[in-house]
mmCIF file of C-alpha atoms in Angstrom:
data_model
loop_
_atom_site.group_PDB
_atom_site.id
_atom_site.type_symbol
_atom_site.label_atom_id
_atom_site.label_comp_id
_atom_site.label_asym_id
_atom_site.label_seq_id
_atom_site.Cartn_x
_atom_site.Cartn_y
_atom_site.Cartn_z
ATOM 1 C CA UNK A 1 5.626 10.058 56.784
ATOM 2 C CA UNK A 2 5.957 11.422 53.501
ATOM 3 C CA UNK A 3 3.439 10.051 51.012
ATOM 4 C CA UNK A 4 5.143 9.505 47.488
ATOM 5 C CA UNK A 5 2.191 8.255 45.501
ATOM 6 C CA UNK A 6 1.989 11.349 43.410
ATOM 7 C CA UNK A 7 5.907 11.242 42.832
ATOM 8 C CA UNK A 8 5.441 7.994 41.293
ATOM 9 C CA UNK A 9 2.435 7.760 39.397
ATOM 10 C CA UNK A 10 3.702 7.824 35.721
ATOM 11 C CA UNK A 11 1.088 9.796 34.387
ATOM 12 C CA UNK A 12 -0.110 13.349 34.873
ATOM 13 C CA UNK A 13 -1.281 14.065 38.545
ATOM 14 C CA UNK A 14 -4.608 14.386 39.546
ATOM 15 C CA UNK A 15 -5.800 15.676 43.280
ATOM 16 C CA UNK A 16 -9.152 13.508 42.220
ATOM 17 C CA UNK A 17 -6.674 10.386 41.957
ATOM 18 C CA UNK A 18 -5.151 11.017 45.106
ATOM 19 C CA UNK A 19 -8.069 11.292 47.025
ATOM 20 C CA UNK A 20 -9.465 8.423 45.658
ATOM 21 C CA UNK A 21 -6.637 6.548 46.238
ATOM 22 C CA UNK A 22 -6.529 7.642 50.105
ATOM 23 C CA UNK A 23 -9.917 6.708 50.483
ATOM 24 C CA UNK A 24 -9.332 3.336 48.889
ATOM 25 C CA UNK A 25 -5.885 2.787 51.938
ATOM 26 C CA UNK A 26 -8.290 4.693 54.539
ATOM 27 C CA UNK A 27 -11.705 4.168 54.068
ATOM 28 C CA UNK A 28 -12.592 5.101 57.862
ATOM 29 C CA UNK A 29 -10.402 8.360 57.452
ATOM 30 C CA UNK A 30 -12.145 11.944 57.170
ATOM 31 C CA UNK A 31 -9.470 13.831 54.755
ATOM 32 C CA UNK A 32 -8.719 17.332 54.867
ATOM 33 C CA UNK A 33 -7.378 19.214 52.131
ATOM 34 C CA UNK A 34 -5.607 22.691 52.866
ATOM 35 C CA UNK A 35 -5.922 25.073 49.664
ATOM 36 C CA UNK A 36 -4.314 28.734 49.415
ATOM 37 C CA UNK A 37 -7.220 31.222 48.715
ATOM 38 C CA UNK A 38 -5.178 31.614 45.841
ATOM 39 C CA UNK A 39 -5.652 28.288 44.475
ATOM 40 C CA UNK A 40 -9.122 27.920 45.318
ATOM 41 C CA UNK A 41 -10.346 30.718 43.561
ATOM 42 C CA UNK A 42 -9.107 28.593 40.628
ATOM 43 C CA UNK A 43 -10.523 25.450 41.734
ATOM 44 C CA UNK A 44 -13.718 25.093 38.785
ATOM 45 C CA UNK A 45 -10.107 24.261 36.593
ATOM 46 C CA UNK A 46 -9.052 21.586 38.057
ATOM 47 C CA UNK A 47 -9.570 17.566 36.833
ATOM 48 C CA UNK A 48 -13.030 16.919 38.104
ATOM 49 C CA UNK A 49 -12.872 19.434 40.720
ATOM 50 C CA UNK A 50 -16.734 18.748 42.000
ATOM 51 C CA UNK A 51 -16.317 15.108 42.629
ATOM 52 C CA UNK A 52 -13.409 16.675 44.973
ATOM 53 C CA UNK A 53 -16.218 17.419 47.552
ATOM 54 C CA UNK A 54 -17.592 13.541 47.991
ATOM 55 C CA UNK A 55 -13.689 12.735 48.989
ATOM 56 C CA UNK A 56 -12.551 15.658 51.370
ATOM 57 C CA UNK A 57 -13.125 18.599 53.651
ATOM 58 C CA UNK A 58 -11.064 22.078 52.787
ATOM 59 C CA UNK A 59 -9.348 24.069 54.529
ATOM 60 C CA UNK A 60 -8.637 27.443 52.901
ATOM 61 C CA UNK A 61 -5.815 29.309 54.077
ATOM 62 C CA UNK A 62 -6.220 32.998 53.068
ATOM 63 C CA UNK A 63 -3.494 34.735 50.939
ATOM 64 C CA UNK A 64 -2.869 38.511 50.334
ATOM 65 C CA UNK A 65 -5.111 39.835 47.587
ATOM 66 C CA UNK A 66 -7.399 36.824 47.834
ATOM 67 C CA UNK A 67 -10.424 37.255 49.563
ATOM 68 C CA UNK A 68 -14.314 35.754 49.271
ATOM 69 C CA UNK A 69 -16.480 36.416 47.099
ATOM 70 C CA UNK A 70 -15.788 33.656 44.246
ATOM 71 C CA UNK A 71 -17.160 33.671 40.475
ATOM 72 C CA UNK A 72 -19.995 31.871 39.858
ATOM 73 C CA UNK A 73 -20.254 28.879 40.867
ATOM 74 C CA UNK A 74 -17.426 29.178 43.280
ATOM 75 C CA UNK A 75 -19.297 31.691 44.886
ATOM 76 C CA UNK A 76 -22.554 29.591 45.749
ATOM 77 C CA UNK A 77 -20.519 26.436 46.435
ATOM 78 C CA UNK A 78 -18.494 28.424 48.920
ATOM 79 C CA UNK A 79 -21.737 29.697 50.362
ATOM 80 C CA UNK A 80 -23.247 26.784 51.002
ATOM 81 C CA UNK A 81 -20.437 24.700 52.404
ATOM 82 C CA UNK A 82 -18.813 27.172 54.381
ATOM 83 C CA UNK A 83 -18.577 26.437 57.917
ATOM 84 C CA UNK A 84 -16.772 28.764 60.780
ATOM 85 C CA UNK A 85 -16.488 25.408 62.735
ATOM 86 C CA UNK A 86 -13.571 23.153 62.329
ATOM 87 C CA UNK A 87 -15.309 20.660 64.822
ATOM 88 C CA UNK A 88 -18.307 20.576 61.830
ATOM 89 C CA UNK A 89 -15.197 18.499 59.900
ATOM 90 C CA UNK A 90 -16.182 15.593 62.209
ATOM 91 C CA UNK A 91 -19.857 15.615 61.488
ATOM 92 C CA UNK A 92 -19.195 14.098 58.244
ATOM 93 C CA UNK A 93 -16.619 12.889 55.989
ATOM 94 C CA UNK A 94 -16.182 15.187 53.109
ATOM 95 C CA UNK A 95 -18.268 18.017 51.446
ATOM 96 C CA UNK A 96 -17.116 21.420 54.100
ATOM 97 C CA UNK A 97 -15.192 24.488 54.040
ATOM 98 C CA UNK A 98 -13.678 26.194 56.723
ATOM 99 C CA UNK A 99 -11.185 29.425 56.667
ATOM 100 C CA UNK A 100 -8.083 29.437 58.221
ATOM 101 C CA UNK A 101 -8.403 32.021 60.506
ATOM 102 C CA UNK A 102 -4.575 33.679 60.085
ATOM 103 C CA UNK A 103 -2.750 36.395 59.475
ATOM 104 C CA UNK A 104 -1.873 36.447 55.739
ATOM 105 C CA UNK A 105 1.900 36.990 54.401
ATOM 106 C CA UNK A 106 2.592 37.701 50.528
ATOM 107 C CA UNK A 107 4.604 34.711 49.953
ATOM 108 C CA UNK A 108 3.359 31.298 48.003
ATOM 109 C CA UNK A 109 4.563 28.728 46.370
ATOM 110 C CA UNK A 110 4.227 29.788 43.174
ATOM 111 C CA UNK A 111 5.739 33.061 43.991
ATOM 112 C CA UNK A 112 8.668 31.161 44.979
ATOM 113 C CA UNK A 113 8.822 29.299 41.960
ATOM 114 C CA UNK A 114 8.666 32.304 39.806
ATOM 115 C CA UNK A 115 11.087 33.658 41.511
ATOM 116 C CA UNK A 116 13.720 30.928 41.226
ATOM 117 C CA UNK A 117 12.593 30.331 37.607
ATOM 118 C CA UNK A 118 13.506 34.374 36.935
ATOM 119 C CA UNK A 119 17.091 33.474 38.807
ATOM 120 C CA UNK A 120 15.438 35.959 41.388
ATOM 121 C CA UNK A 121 17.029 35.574 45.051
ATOM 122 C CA UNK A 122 15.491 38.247 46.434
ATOM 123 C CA UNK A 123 12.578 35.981 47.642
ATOM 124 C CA UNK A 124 15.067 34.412 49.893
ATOM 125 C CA UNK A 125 14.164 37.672 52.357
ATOM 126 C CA UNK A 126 10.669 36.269 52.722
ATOM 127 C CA UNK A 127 11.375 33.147 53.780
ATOM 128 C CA UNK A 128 13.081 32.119 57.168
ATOM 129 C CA UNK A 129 16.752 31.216 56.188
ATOM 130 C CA UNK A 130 16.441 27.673 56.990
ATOM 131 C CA UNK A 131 13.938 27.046 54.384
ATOM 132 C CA UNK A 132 15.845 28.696 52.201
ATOM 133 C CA UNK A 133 18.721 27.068 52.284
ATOM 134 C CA UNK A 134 16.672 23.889 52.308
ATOM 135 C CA UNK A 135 15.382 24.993 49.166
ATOM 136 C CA UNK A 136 18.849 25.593 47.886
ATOM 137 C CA UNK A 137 19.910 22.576 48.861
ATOM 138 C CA UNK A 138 17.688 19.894 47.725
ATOM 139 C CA UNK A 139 16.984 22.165 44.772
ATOM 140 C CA UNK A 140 12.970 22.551 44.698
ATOM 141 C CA UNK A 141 11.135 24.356 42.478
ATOM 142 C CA UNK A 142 13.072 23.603 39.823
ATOM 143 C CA UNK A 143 11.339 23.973 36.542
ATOM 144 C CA UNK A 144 10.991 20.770 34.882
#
């Protein structure tokens, strides 16, 4: 199921919001939230990014050119709630990290977006061709 809470809040969208608003529908659940390297790195930017911690587990999922170690205070955070167990996600309900461990591909999101925003196609050759033409088709990544 598709969760459309985000699509219609009104105002700006806040993972911090979200969470909390899981939690409030789920209160038993243990959340996981799945992060490109990429994005992490960033993460001291976000809306109330350490509160993030008391809601949800992440799950990083490395990226090309994106590796460990973090700025300060990335880098401590990551150090003390990294975890090379998954299964440690069940010990408690919020609060770990754990890296993916996968091979890495250049391709992201916000590559994609770029791309389509430049009237690039050529990032159709990194994708399978289903998901591009379902990109195509229901026009994502549109720049709004």
């Amino acid at each position: 199921i598709i969760d459309q809470r985000e699509l219609q809040r009104e105002s700006p969208s806040y993972t911090i919001e979200t969470l909390n608003s899981l939690h409030q529908e789920f209160p038993d659940a243990v959340l996981c939230l799945i992060l490109g390297m990429d994005q992490f790195s960033q993460f001291t930017q976000w809306y109330q990014w350490e509160q993030i911690f008391n809601l949800t587990h992440i799950a990083l999922a490395p990226r090309t050119n994106y590796s460990t170690p973090f700025v300060p205070p990335l880098d401590l955070i990551f150090q003390q709630r990294h975890t090379t167990n998954p299964y440690e996600f069940n010990q408690s309900s919020a609060g770990r990290i754990w890296t993916i461990p996968m091979s890495t591909i250049d391709i992201s999101s916000t590559n994609i977006r770029a791309a389509l925003a430049n009237h690039e196609t050529k990032i159709q050759h990194d994708l399978p061709l289903k998901v591009w033409e379902y990109i195509v088709k229901n026009q994502l990544y549109k720049a709004s």
